[in-house]
Amino acid sequence: MPYAIETQNLTKYYGKARGIIDVTFQVEPGEMFGFIGPNGAGKSTTIRTLLSLIYPTSGTAKIFSLDCRRDAPEIAKRVGYLPGEVFYYDGMKVRDLLDYSASFYKKDCKDRIRELAGRMELDLNKKIDDLSFGNKKKVGIVQGLLHSPDLIILDEPTSGLDPLMQQIFFDLIEQENKRGATVFMSSHILGEVQRLCDRVAIIKDGRLVKLERIADLRQSSFKRFHIETARPLPADYFAVEGVRELEVNGLTHNFLFRGDINTVAAKLAGAELANFSAEEPDLEEIFLHYYTGEAHSS
Amino acid sequence: MSNCWTISPPAMKAILGMQAENFASATGFYSFCVLYALLLGSIQAANLGFACVSKEMTLGTADFLLTKPVSRARILTAKLLACLCIIAATNVVYNLVTVPLVLSFADSGALKTLALLNASLLFLQLIFFAAGFAVSAAAKKIKSVLPYSLGLVFMSFALSAFAVTSKEDKLRYLTPFQYFSAEHIMANGSYETRFAVLAAVLVCLGIAAAYLFFIKKQIRSR
């Protein structure tokens, strides 16, 4: 079975400005693939190259074994795209826009539009100009899914949606995936990618730094500990295996930890605590501490 | 009236488009009026050209349209045909109004002159449209279209007046307003071949350039 998406040394420069450099990855058909990185890392550049909105400086990108640039219209029949920010024509009603969108695909999408709009609680008779950002996003979602695409490309899909709608949206995407659709989504929120995706590619400064199964990522994920003790402890009290970025400031000890959680638990048990918190580091921290750190130590 | 004609400074006559020898005849007077129809028509056409592709960029709808299963060439062809329809409609209306009006004052022998004068509106519109179309397809984004179309048309118009007053023949190549000179039509009952050919070449170049630019265009996010 051919890959749903396949890129080979995909590189894009905007003049001299870096877009993406040597991005190589494959997405299996039927997979849910996450693409995460901080703003400006190259997520949208990659997606826009896949969609042939921009053209690569070098390297190749293929979708369903078709060349993204040469066969763009052929590919587009099977791809649904939800842009990060949705913009639509002035003065159009939601229904007009969706019908217009459907008219590009040679199939009847009427029932599907009604079903999707019903689930997203989207009023088809409203003017798009009058919609809130979140509701415009819903138009984008229906628009991207109305032709039952084989590949769904989502660029920061949940921004602007309230948590309830996010849940409905995730259910919808999971349902599409069960139907057989491949999902490629970009995000800067690790949580939502972890929740949906099978594998994740992490992009930073235009380069792919890591491609991991979500299950593996979870195992290797760091926790950030903030500890305040009642009595001073030796500065190296928490300097056990797996601890990184240890900062001791009087009674407070801050560090990142990865490894067997029991070693820290044992240490904690031996100390008299005043306050304590352990949290998931945000994505920025993972980049700052984990990936750059790993590059240094190796 | 004829006294007024002789004492008017040539520059003013040029700007107003009073080049006709026989200002008192119906077609002569009309040839003067046509200039203003040309001016307005050119602005309309340039506006169409500048807006038709760039609007998708400024509205941000290019992402929507260009990820649909149609080739960029087909999108541009659809846009081109839509604009040509508007230009054609403008000309139909213009002719329906002006031809009966002028013929009610002139003898029927004036029909050919009238046809040539009126057709110059269509040709001029095509030139300005093609120029705008090419720029529109090439530009990253045009925030406001009107300054561009007004700028282009008025610059050409001013250059045309300058070409008349300075009697510099080479200048006439630079401004489409000189390609279908009413003066020449009135005197010879025909267009000047070199300029008619030039006009056709410019229109073809503009449209061809638009296709080349648009197919290669990078659609950056807003």
Short mmCIF file of C-alpha atoms in Angstrom, two decimals:
data_model
loop_
_atom_site.label_atom_id
_atom_site.label_comp_id
_atom_site.label_asym_id
_atom_site.label_seq_id
_atom_site.Cartn_x
_atom_site.Cartn_y
_atom_site.Cartn_z
CA MET A 1 0.00 0.00 0.00
CA PRO A 2 1.48 3.36 -0.94
CA TYR A 3 2.11 5.98 1.72
CA ALA A 4 -0.59 8.58 2.25
CA ILE A 5 2.06 11.25 2.49
CA GLU A 6 5.71 10.91 1.66
CA THR A 7 8.26 13.70 1.69
CA GLN A 8 11.89 13.44 0.73
CA ASN A 9 14.34 16.15 1.81
CA LEU A 10 11.61 18.72 1.44
CA THR A 11 13.18 22.17 1.62
CA LYS A 12 11.62 25.56 1.26
CA TYR A 13 13.26 28.94 1.45
CA TYR A 14 11.37 32.20 1.16
CA GLY A 15 14.07 34.14 -0.59
CA LYS A 16 16.81 33.82 2.02
CA ALA A 17 14.45 33.22 4.92
CA ARG A 18 14.27 29.65 6.17
CA GLY A 19 10.99 27.84 5.77
CA ILE A 20 11.79 24.15 6.19
CA ILE A 21 15.01 22.21 5.63
CA ASP A 22 15.37 18.55 4.62
CA VAL A 23 12.05 17.42 6.00
CA THR A 24 11.63 13.69 5.35
CA PHE A 25 8.77 11.62 6.72
CA GLN A 26 6.11 9.11 5.70
CA VAL A 27 2.52 8.84 6.81
CA GLU A 28 0.90 5.43 6.57
CA PRO A 29 -2.58 5.21 5.12
CA GLY A 30 -5.20 5.23 7.87
CA GLU A 31 -2.79 6.74 10.35
CA MET A 32 -3.39 9.77 12.56
CA PHE A 33 -0.21 11.76 12.30
CA GLY A 34 0.62 14.77 14.43
CA PHE A 35 2.97 17.52 13.47
CA ILE A 36 4.00 19.74 16.32
CA GLY A 37 6.37 22.57 16.92
CA PRO A 38 6.44 26.13 18.17
CA ASN A 39 5.15 29.01 16.06
CA GLY A 40 7.34 29.71 13.07
CA ALA A 41 8.93 26.26 13.13
CA GLY A 42 7.66 25.39 9.66
CA LYS A 43 4.41 23.51 10.27
CA SER A 44 2.33 25.66 7.97
CA THR A 45 5.11 25.80 5.39
CA THR A 46 5.10 22.00 5.25
CA ILE A 47 1.33 21.86 4.95
CA ARG A 48 1.20 24.57 2.28
CA THR A 49 3.84 22.72 0.30
CA LEU A 50 1.83 19.50 0.52
CA LEU A 51 -1.20 21.39 -0.75
CA SER A 52 0.81 22.99 -3.53
CA LEU A 53 -0.05 26.49 -2.37
CA ILE A 54 3.69 27.05 -2.30
CA TYR A 55 6.34 25.10 -4.15
CA PRO A 56 9.41 23.49 -2.59
CA THR A 57 12.87 24.92 -3.21
CA SER A 58 14.15 21.35 -3.39
CA GLY A 59 13.06 17.85 -2.43
CA THR A 60 9.80 16.14 -3.21
CA ALA A 61 6.42 15.64 -1.62
CA LYS A 62 3.95 12.98 -2.62
CA ILE A 63 0.40 12.27 -1.59
CA PHE A 64 -1.02 8.87 -2.52
CA SER A 65 2.10 8.44 -4.69
CA LEU A 66 1.15 11.49 -6.76
CA ASP A 67 3.47 14.46 -7.02
CA CYS A 68 2.12 17.32 -4.91
CA ARG A 69 2.95 19.97 -7.45
CA ARG A 70 2.31 18.25 -10.76
CA ASP A 71 -0.83 16.38 -9.76
CA ALA A 72 -2.29 18.95 -7.39
CA PRO A 73 -5.83 18.93 -8.83
CA GLU A 74 -5.95 15.14 -8.83
CA ILE A 75 -4.74 15.02 -5.23
CA ALA A 76 -7.19 17.72 -4.17
CA LYS A 77 -10.12 15.46 -5.03
CA ARG A 78 -9.12 13.18 -2.17
CA VAL A 79 -7.88 15.76 0.33
CA GLY A 80 -9.82 17.86 2.81
CA TYR A 81 -8.01 20.87 4.22
CA LEU A 82 -8.84 22.97 7.22
CA PRO A 83 -6.67 26.08 7.30
CA GLY A 84 -5.53 27.61 10.58
CA GLU A 85 -7.44 30.76 9.92
CA VAL A 86 -10.47 30.62 7.70
CA PHE A 87 -11.33 33.43 5.31
CA TYR A 88 -14.33 33.39 3.08
CA TYR A 89 -15.98 35.54 0.46
CA ASP A 90 -17.94 38.59 1.59
CA GLY A 91 -21.70 38.47 1.72
CA MET A 92 -22.03 34.70 1.35
CA LYS A 93 -24.30 32.58 3.47
CA VAL A 94 -22.88 29.46 5.09
CA ARG A 95 -25.05 27.33 2.81
CA ASP A 96 -23.87 29.18 -0.33
CA LEU A 97 -20.25 28.67 0.57
CA LEU A 98 -20.68 24.98 1.35
CA ASP A 99 -22.63 24.41 -1.87
CA TYR A 100 -19.92 26.27 -3.77
CA SER A 101 -17.27 24.16 -2.13
CA ALA A 102 -19.22 20.97 -2.90
CA SER A 103 -19.58 22.00 -6.55
CA PHE A 104 -15.88 21.36 -7.07
CA TYR A 105 -16.27 17.68 -6.25
CA LYS A 106 -18.17 15.49 -8.58
CA LYS A 107 -20.41 13.98 -5.98
CA ASP A 108 -23.56 14.80 -4.09
CA CYS A 109 -22.64 16.26 -0.72
CA LYS A 110 -26.04 17.59 0.38
CA ASP A 111 -26.77 14.99 3.06
CA ARG A 112 -23.27 15.14 4.33
CA ILE A 113 -23.38 18.92 4.69
CA ARG A 114 -26.62 18.64 6.65
CA GLU A 115 -25.20 15.93 8.88
CA LEU A 116 -21.93 17.73 9.60
CA ALA A 117 -23.60 21.09 10.19
CA GLY A 118 -26.02 19.38 12.56
CA ARG A 119 -23.24 17.84 14.59
CA MET A 120 -21.24 21.06 14.72
CA GLU A 121 -24.41 23.01 15.55
CA LEU A 122 -23.81 25.32 12.63
CA ASP A 123 -26.65 27.47 11.28
CA LEU A 124 -26.57 27.17 7.48
CA ASN A 125 -28.67 30.28 6.88
CA LYS A 126 -26.39 32.75 8.63
CA LYS A 127 -24.11 35.09 6.74
CA ILE A 128 -20.49 34.13 7.16
CA ASP A 129 -19.53 37.74 7.92
CA ASP A 130 -21.76 37.66 11.00
CA LEU A 131 -20.17 34.53 12.46
CA SER A 132 -17.75 34.51 15.37
CA PHE A 133 -14.24 33.17 14.89
CA GLY A 134 -15.21 29.81 16.36
CA ASN A 135 -18.24 29.49 14.12
CA LYS A 136 -16.19 30.42 11.06
CA LYS A 137 -13.88 27.62 12.06
CA LYS A 138 -16.86 25.26 12.05
CA VAL A 139 -17.63 26.33 8.49
CA GLY A 140 -14.04 25.44 7.70
CA ILE A 141 -14.42 22.02 9.30
CA VAL A 142 -17.61 21.19 7.38
CA GLN A 143 -16.05 22.55 4.22
CA GLY A 144 -12.99 20.35 4.70
CA LEU A 145 -14.96 17.18 5.38
CA LEU A 146 -18.01 17.45 3.14
CA HIS A 147 -16.56 15.38 0.30
CA SER A 148 -15.49 12.50 2.58
CA PRO A 149 -11.79 12.91 1.82
CA ASP A 150 -9.25 10.11 2.09
CA LEU A 151 -6.71 12.44 3.64
CA ILE A 152 -7.62 15.18 6.08
CA ILE A 153 -5.07 17.92 6.60
CA LEU A 154 -5.68 20.09 9.63
CA ASP A 155 -3.63 23.18 10.45
CA GLU A 156 -4.05 24.10 14.12
CA PRO A 157 -7.61 22.82 14.06
CA THR A 158 -8.78 23.52 17.58
CA SER A 159 -7.82 27.16 18.00
CA GLY A 160 -10.98 29.17 18.52
CA LEU A 161 -13.19 26.21 19.40
CA ASP A 162 -14.59 25.93 22.91
CA PRO A 163 -13.77 22.70 24.82
CA LEU A 164 -17.19 21.20 24.14
CA MET A 165 -16.84 21.82 20.41
CA GLN A 166 -13.27 20.51 20.49
CA GLN A 167 -14.63 17.27 21.90
CA ILE A 168 -17.24 17.02 19.13
CA PHE A 169 -14.57 17.85 16.60
CA PHE A 170 -12.18 15.20 17.91
CA ASP A 171 -15.00 12.63 17.83
CA LEU A 172 -15.73 13.63 14.25
CA ILE A 173 -12.10 13.26 13.23
CA GLU A 174 -11.85 9.90 14.98
CA GLN A 175 -14.98 8.75 13.18
CA GLU A 176 -13.49 9.85 9.85
CA ASN A 177 -10.35 7.95 10.73
CA LYS A 178 -12.36 4.79 11.48
CA ARG A 179 -13.99 5.21 8.08
CA GLY A 180 -10.48 4.93 6.66
CA ALA A 181 -9.31 8.49 6.31
CA THR A 182 -5.72 9.38 7.05
CA VAL A 183 -5.35 12.39 9.33
CA PHE A 184 -2.43 14.81 9.30
CA MET A 185 -2.71 17.54 11.88
CA SER A 186 -0.42 20.28 13.00
CA SER A 187 -0.57 21.81 16.42
CA HIS A 188 1.50 23.51 19.02
CA ILE A 189 -0.46 21.84 21.78
CA LEU A 190 1.13 18.54 22.73
CA GLY A 191 -1.98 17.42 24.61
CA GLU A 192 -4.35 17.38 21.67
CA VAL A 193 -1.84 15.59 19.47
CA GLN A 194 -1.19 13.03 22.21
CA ARG A 195 -4.88 12.45 22.51
CA LEU A 196 -5.59 11.84 18.82
CA CYS A 197 -2.50 10.75 17.03
CA ASP A 198 -0.61 7.53 16.62
CA ARG A 199 2.67 9.13 15.72
CA VAL A 200 4.07 12.60 16.01
CA ALA A 201 6.77 14.50 14.19
CA ILE A 202 8.38 17.35 16.03
CA ILE A 203 9.66 20.24 13.99
CA LYS A 204 11.92 22.98 15.22
CA ASP A 205 13.62 25.78 13.33
CA GLY A 206 12.52 24.22 10.08
CA ARG A 207 14.00 20.80 10.75
CA LEU A 208 12.37 17.59 11.81
CA VAL A 209 13.97 16.83 15.17
CA LYS A 210 12.03 13.76 16.23
CA LEU A 211 9.54 11.30 14.87
CA GLU A 212 8.02 9.16 17.58
CA ARG A 213 5.10 6.98 18.46
CA ILE A 214 2.91 8.78 20.94
CA ALA A 215 3.19 5.79 23.28
CA ASP A 216 6.98 6.11 23.31
CA LEU A 217 6.85 9.84 23.72
CA ARG A 218 4.67 9.49 26.75
CA GLN A 219 7.15 7.12 28.34
CA SER A 220 10.02 9.39 27.67
CA SER A 221 8.19 12.50 28.67
CA PHE A 222 9.54 14.82 31.31
CA LYS A 223 7.80 16.07 34.40
CA ARG A 224 8.60 19.39 35.95
CA PHE A 225 8.89 19.30 39.75
CA HIS A 226 8.60 22.26 42.09
CA ILE A 227 9.45 21.36 45.66
CA GLU A 228 9.52 23.53 48.75
CA THR A 229 10.89 21.93 51.84
CA ALA A 230 10.32 22.86 55.45
CA ARG A 231 14.00 22.47 56.34
CA PRO A 232 17.09 23.09 54.20
CA LEU A 233 18.32 20.06 52.31
CA PRO A 234 21.69 19.45 50.74
CA ALA A 235 21.82 21.14 47.32
CA ASP A 236 22.44 17.80 45.62
CA TYR A 237 19.67 16.00 47.52
CA PHE A 238 17.59 15.58 44.36
CA ALA A 239 20.55 15.01 42.06
CA VAL A 240 19.54 11.44 41.23
CA GLU A 241 19.51 9.69 37.89
CA GLY A 242 17.02 11.23 35.43
CA VAL A 243 17.05 14.68 36.99
CA ARG A 244 17.98 17.61 34.81
CA GLU A 245 18.12 21.37 35.15
CA LEU A 246 18.26 21.13 38.93
CA GLU A 247 17.90 24.58 40.47
CA VAL A 248 18.18 25.03 44.21
CA ASN A 249 17.21 28.35 45.73
CA GLY A 250 17.09 28.22 49.52
CA LEU A 251 14.24 25.91 50.35
CA THR A 252 12.97 25.48 46.80
CA HIS A 253 14.18 22.81 44.43
CA ASN A 254 13.11 22.87 40.79
CA PHE A 255 14.00 20.26 38.22
CA LEU A 256 12.92 18.25 35.23
CA PHE A 257 12.70 14.52 35.62
CA ARG A 258 12.49 11.63 33.25
CA GLY A 259 12.77 8.01 34.28
CA ASP A 260 11.46 5.76 37.00
CA ILE A 261 9.16 7.94 39.06
CA ASN A 262 9.79 5.84 42.18
CA THR A 263 13.30 7.18 42.60
CA VAL A 264 11.93 10.69 43.01
CA ALA A 265 9.08 9.43 45.15
CA ALA A 266 11.56 7.79 47.51
CA LYS A 267 13.54 11.02 47.76
CA LEU A 268 10.37 12.99 48.42
CA ALA A 269 9.37 10.55 51.15
CA GLY A 270 12.63 11.22 52.91
CA ALA A 271 12.16 15.00 52.96
CA GLU A 272 9.82 17.20 54.94
CA LEU A 273 7.78 19.04 52.32
CA ALA A 274 6.12 22.43 52.59
CA ASN A 275 4.75 22.46 49.07
CA PHE A 276 5.03 20.33 46.03
CA SER A 277 3.86 20.22 42.43
CA ALA A 278 4.63 18.06 39.45
CA GLU A 279 3.40 19.11 36.04
CA GLU A 280 3.74 18.24 32.40
CA PRO A 281 6.24 20.58 30.86
CA ASP A 282 4.77 22.63 28.04
CA LEU A 283 6.00 22.14 24.54
CA GLU A 284 8.44 25.02 24.72
CA GLU A 285 10.09 23.36 27.67
CA ILE A 286 10.36 20.08 25.89
CA PHE A 287 12.13 21.84 23.08
CA LEU A 288 14.32 23.92 25.31
CA HIS A 289 15.33 21.29 27.80
CA TYR A 290 14.82 17.95 26.18
CA TYR A 291 15.77 18.30 22.56
CA THR A 292 18.49 20.89 22.82
CA GLY A 293 19.73 19.14 25.95
CA GLU A 294 19.85 15.81 24.20
CA ALA A 295 21.74 17.31 21.31
CA HIS A 296 24.34 18.65 23.74
CA SER A 297 24.79 15.48 25.75
CA SER A 298 25.06 13.18 22.76
CA MET B 1 -17.21 78.77 -31.62
CA SER B 2 -14.48 78.65 -34.24
CA ASN B 3 -12.91 81.69 -32.64
CA CYS B 4 -12.87 79.90 -29.35
CA TRP B 5 -11.15 77.00 -31.10
CA THR B 6 -8.35 79.13 -32.54
CA ILE B 7 -7.54 81.04 -29.37
CA SER B 8 -7.48 78.00 -27.08
CA PRO B 9 -3.90 77.08 -26.18
CA PRO B 10 -2.83 73.82 -27.84
CA ALA B 11 -1.99 72.18 -24.52
CA MET B 12 -5.49 72.72 -23.27
CA LYS B 13 -6.95 71.40 -26.49
CA ALA B 14 -4.76 68.35 -26.14
CA ILE B 15 -5.84 67.65 -22.58
CA LEU B 16 -9.47 68.10 -23.44
CA GLY B 17 -9.01 65.93 -26.50
CA MET B 18 -10.03 68.63 -28.95
CA GLN B 19 -8.03 67.37 -31.86
CA ALA B 20 -10.71 67.11 -34.45
CA GLU B 21 -10.41 69.43 -37.39
CA ASN B 22 -14.12 69.67 -37.73
CA PHE B 23 -15.34 70.21 -34.25
CA ALA B 24 -18.73 71.34 -35.47
CA SER B 25 -19.77 68.08 -37.18
CA ALA B 26 -21.65 65.44 -35.23
CA THR B 27 -18.91 62.83 -35.48
CA GLY B 28 -16.26 65.47 -34.87
CA PHE B 29 -17.91 66.55 -31.68
CA TYR B 30 -18.49 62.93 -30.72
CA SER B 31 -14.83 62.08 -31.25
CA PHE B 32 -14.11 64.62 -28.54
CA CYS B 33 -16.72 63.11 -26.20
CA VAL B 34 -15.42 59.59 -26.80
CA LEU B 35 -12.21 60.44 -24.99
CA TYR B 36 -14.08 60.65 -21.71
CA ALA B 37 -15.83 57.36 -22.33
CA LEU B 38 -12.39 55.90 -23.02
CA LEU B 39 -11.09 57.34 -19.77
CA LEU B 40 -13.91 55.86 -17.70
CA GLY B 41 -13.89 52.56 -19.57
CA SER B 42 -10.15 52.23 -19.07
CA ILE B 43 -10.50 52.76 -15.35
CA GLN B 44 -13.21 50.13 -15.18
CA ALA B 45 -11.13 47.64 -17.15
CA ALA B 46 -7.93 48.31 -15.22
CA ASN B 47 -9.87 47.92 -12.00
CA LEU B 48 -11.24 44.57 -13.13
CA GLY B 49 -7.79 43.39 -14.07
CA PHE B 50 -6.07 44.50 -10.88
CA ALA B 51 -8.80 43.09 -8.64
CA CYS B 52 -9.68 39.81 -10.22
CA VAL B 53 -6.81 37.69 -8.92
CA SER B 54 -5.49 39.86 -6.13
CA LYS B 55 -8.86 39.86 -4.43
CA GLU B 56 -8.43 36.20 -3.57
CA MET B 57 -5.15 37.11 -1.87
CA THR B 58 -6.46 40.09 0.07
CA LEU B 59 -9.60 38.26 1.19
CA GLY B 60 -7.52 35.22 2.07
CA THR B 61 -9.77 33.00 0.00
CA ALA B 62 -6.92 31.79 -2.20
CA ASP B 63 -6.30 28.99 0.32
CA PHE B 64 -9.87 27.84 -0.16
CA LEU B 65 -9.97 28.10 -3.93
CA LEU B 66 -6.54 26.69 -4.71
CA THR B 67 -6.96 23.58 -2.61
CA LYS B 68 -9.98 22.57 -4.68
CA PRO B 69 -9.56 20.00 -7.45
CA VAL B 70 -9.10 22.47 -10.28
CA SER B 71 -5.88 23.50 -11.92
CA ARG B 72 -4.66 27.04 -11.54
CA ALA B 73 -4.88 27.53 -15.30
CA ARG B 74 -8.57 26.67 -15.20
CA ILE B 75 -9.19 29.06 -12.35
CA LEU B 76 -7.48 31.84 -14.26
CA THR B 77 -9.38 31.01 -17.44
CA ALA B 78 -12.68 31.23 -15.55
CA LYS B 79 -11.68 34.58 -14.13
CA LEU B 80 -10.52 35.81 -17.52
CA LEU B 81 -13.79 34.85 -19.17
CA ALA B 82 -15.83 36.46 -16.40
CA CYS B 83 -13.94 39.73 -16.81
CA LEU B 84 -14.24 39.60 -20.61
CA CYS B 85 -18.00 39.16 -20.21
CA ILE B 86 -18.18 42.29 -18.08
CA ILE B 87 -16.14 44.25 -20.60
CA ALA B 88 -18.31 42.94 -23.44
CA ALA B 89 -21.46 43.92 -21.56
CA THR B 90 -20.09 47.41 -20.99
CA ASN B 91 -19.46 47.79 -24.71
CA VAL B 92 -22.86 46.47 -25.70
CA VAL B 93 -24.57 48.98 -23.44
CA TYR B 94 -22.28 51.77 -24.58
CA ASN B 95 -23.00 51.10 -28.23
CA LEU B 96 -26.73 50.74 -27.68
CA VAL B 97 -26.75 54.22 -26.16
CA THR B 98 -24.30 56.10 -28.38
CA VAL B 99 -24.88 54.72 -31.88
CA PRO B 100 -28.54 55.76 -32.25
CA LEU B 101 -27.80 59.07 -30.54
CA VAL B 102 -24.95 60.07 -32.85
CA LEU B 103 -26.65 58.77 -35.98
CA SER B 104 -29.68 60.92 -35.25
CA PHE B 105 -27.41 63.94 -35.77
CA ALA B 106 -25.05 62.63 -38.43
CA ASP B 107 -25.64 61.23 -41.89
CA SER B 108 -25.46 57.46 -42.30
CA GLY B 109 -22.03 57.73 -43.94
CA ALA B 110 -20.66 58.43 -40.51
CA LEU B 111 -21.39 54.87 -39.40
CA LYS B 112 -17.92 53.55 -40.19
CA THR B 113 -16.19 56.36 -38.32
CA LEU B 114 -18.54 55.82 -35.45
CA ALA B 115 -17.85 52.08 -35.39
CA LEU B 116 -14.10 52.70 -35.35
CA LEU B 117 -14.40 55.27 -32.57
CA ASN B 118 -16.60 53.01 -30.47
CA ALA B 119 -14.50 49.91 -31.03
CA SER B 120 -11.52 51.81 -29.67
CA LEU B 121 -13.26 51.65 -26.28
CA LEU B 122 -13.23 47.85 -26.42
CA PHE B 123 -9.59 47.69 -27.50
CA LEU B 124 -8.43 50.20 -24.93
CA GLN B 125 -10.30 48.33 -22.22
CA LEU B 126 -8.65 45.10 -23.27
CA ILE B 127 -5.20 46.68 -23.03
CA PHE B 128 -5.77 48.11 -19.57
CA PHE B 129 -7.46 44.95 -18.39
CA ALA B 130 -4.56 42.79 -19.60
CA ALA B 131 -2.04 45.05 -17.85
CA GLY B 132 -3.96 44.90 -14.58
CA PHE B 133 -4.53 41.16 -14.94
CA ALA B 134 -0.81 40.47 -15.30
CA VAL B 135 0.09 42.64 -12.31
CA SER B 136 -2.71 41.10 -10.27
CA ALA B 137 -1.50 37.58 -10.98
CA ALA B 138 2.07 38.49 -10.12
CA ALA B 139 1.57 40.67 -7.04
CA LYS B 140 1.74 39.18 -3.57
CA LYS B 141 -1.16 41.27 -2.44
CA ILE B 142 -2.79 44.51 -3.58
CA LYS B 143 -4.34 46.14 -0.56
CA SER B 144 -6.45 48.64 -2.45
CA VAL B 145 -7.02 48.29 -6.16
CA LEU B 146 -8.39 51.70 -7.10
CA PRO B 147 -5.18 53.75 -6.64
CA TYR B 148 -3.43 51.39 -9.02
CA SER B 149 -6.05 51.56 -11.74
CA LEU B 150 -6.54 55.32 -11.40
CA GLY B 151 -2.79 55.85 -11.34
CA LEU B 152 -2.15 53.76 -14.43
CA VAL B 153 -4.98 55.25 -16.46
CA PHE B 154 -4.37 58.90 -15.55
CA MET B 155 -0.65 58.53 -16.14
CA SER B 156 -1.37 57.16 -19.61
CA PHE B 157 -3.88 59.92 -20.16
CA ALA B 158 -1.46 62.67 -19.16
CA LEU B 159 1.25 61.11 -21.29
CA SER B 160 -1.16 61.11 -24.19
CA ALA B 161 -1.78 64.85 -23.82
CA PHE B 162 1.95 65.41 -23.61
CA ALA B 163 2.52 63.35 -26.74
CA VAL B 164 0.07 65.55 -28.63
CA THR B 165 1.47 68.88 -27.50
CA SER B 166 5.10 67.90 -27.90
CA LYS B 167 4.41 66.33 -31.31
CA GLU B 168 6.88 63.63 -30.30
CA ASP B 169 5.84 60.57 -32.27
CA LYS B 170 7.84 58.09 -30.17
CA LEU B 171 5.90 59.07 -27.06
CA ARG B 172 2.76 57.76 -28.65
CA TYR B 173 3.99 54.19 -28.22
CA LEU B 174 3.99 54.64 -24.47
CA THR B 175 0.34 55.42 -23.98
CA PRO B 176 -2.59 53.31 -25.14
CA PHE B 177 -4.68 56.46 -25.43
CA GLN B 178 -2.72 57.26 -28.57
CA TYR B 179 -3.10 53.84 -30.20
CA PHE B 180 -6.56 54.53 -31.58
CA SER B 181 -6.24 58.24 -32.18
CA ALA B 182 -9.59 59.89 -32.91
CA GLU B 183 -7.75 62.39 -35.05
CA HIS B 184 -6.43 59.67 -37.30
CA ILE B 185 -9.79 57.93 -37.46
CA MET B 186 -11.52 61.16 -38.44
CA ALA B 187 -8.93 62.00 -41.07
CA ASN B 188 -8.36 58.55 -42.61
CA GLY B 189 -11.30 56.40 -41.62
CA SER B 190 -8.99 53.73 -40.24
CA TYR B 191 -6.71 52.78 -37.36
CA GLU B 192 -2.95 53.09 -37.67
CA THR B 193 -1.71 49.58 -38.39
CA ARG B 194 1.45 49.80 -36.27
CA PHE B 195 -0.53 50.77 -33.20
CA ALA B 196 -3.30 48.27 -33.79
CA VAL B 197 -0.68 45.52 -34.00
CA LEU B 198 1.05 46.85 -30.89
CA ALA B 199 -2.27 46.83 -29.02
CA ALA B 200 -2.94 43.21 -29.97
CA VAL B 201 0.56 42.20 -28.93
CA LEU B 202 0.21 43.96 -25.56
CA VAL B 203 -3.09 42.27 -24.79
CA CYS B 204 -1.70 38.83 -25.64
CA LEU B 205 1.47 39.49 -23.64
CA GLY B 206 -0.47 40.66 -20.61
CA ILE B 207 -2.73 37.62 -20.58
CA ALA B 208 0.11 35.19 -21.25
CA ALA B 209 2.15 36.80 -18.46
CA ALA B 210 -0.80 36.46 -16.09
CA TYR B 211 -0.92 32.70 -16.72
CA LEU B 212 2.83 32.32 -16.25
CA PHE B 213 2.82 34.31 -13.03
CA PHE B 214 -0.27 32.69 -11.58
CA ILE B 215 0.82 29.12 -12.21
CA LYS B 216 4.16 29.81 -10.52
CA LYS B 217 2.69 31.92 -7.77
CA GLN B 218 3.47 31.15 -4.15
CA ILE B 219 0.40 31.55 -2.01
CA ARG B 220 1.76 32.74 1.33
CA SER B 221 -0.50 32.66 4.34
CA ARG B 222 -1.98 35.96 5.41
#
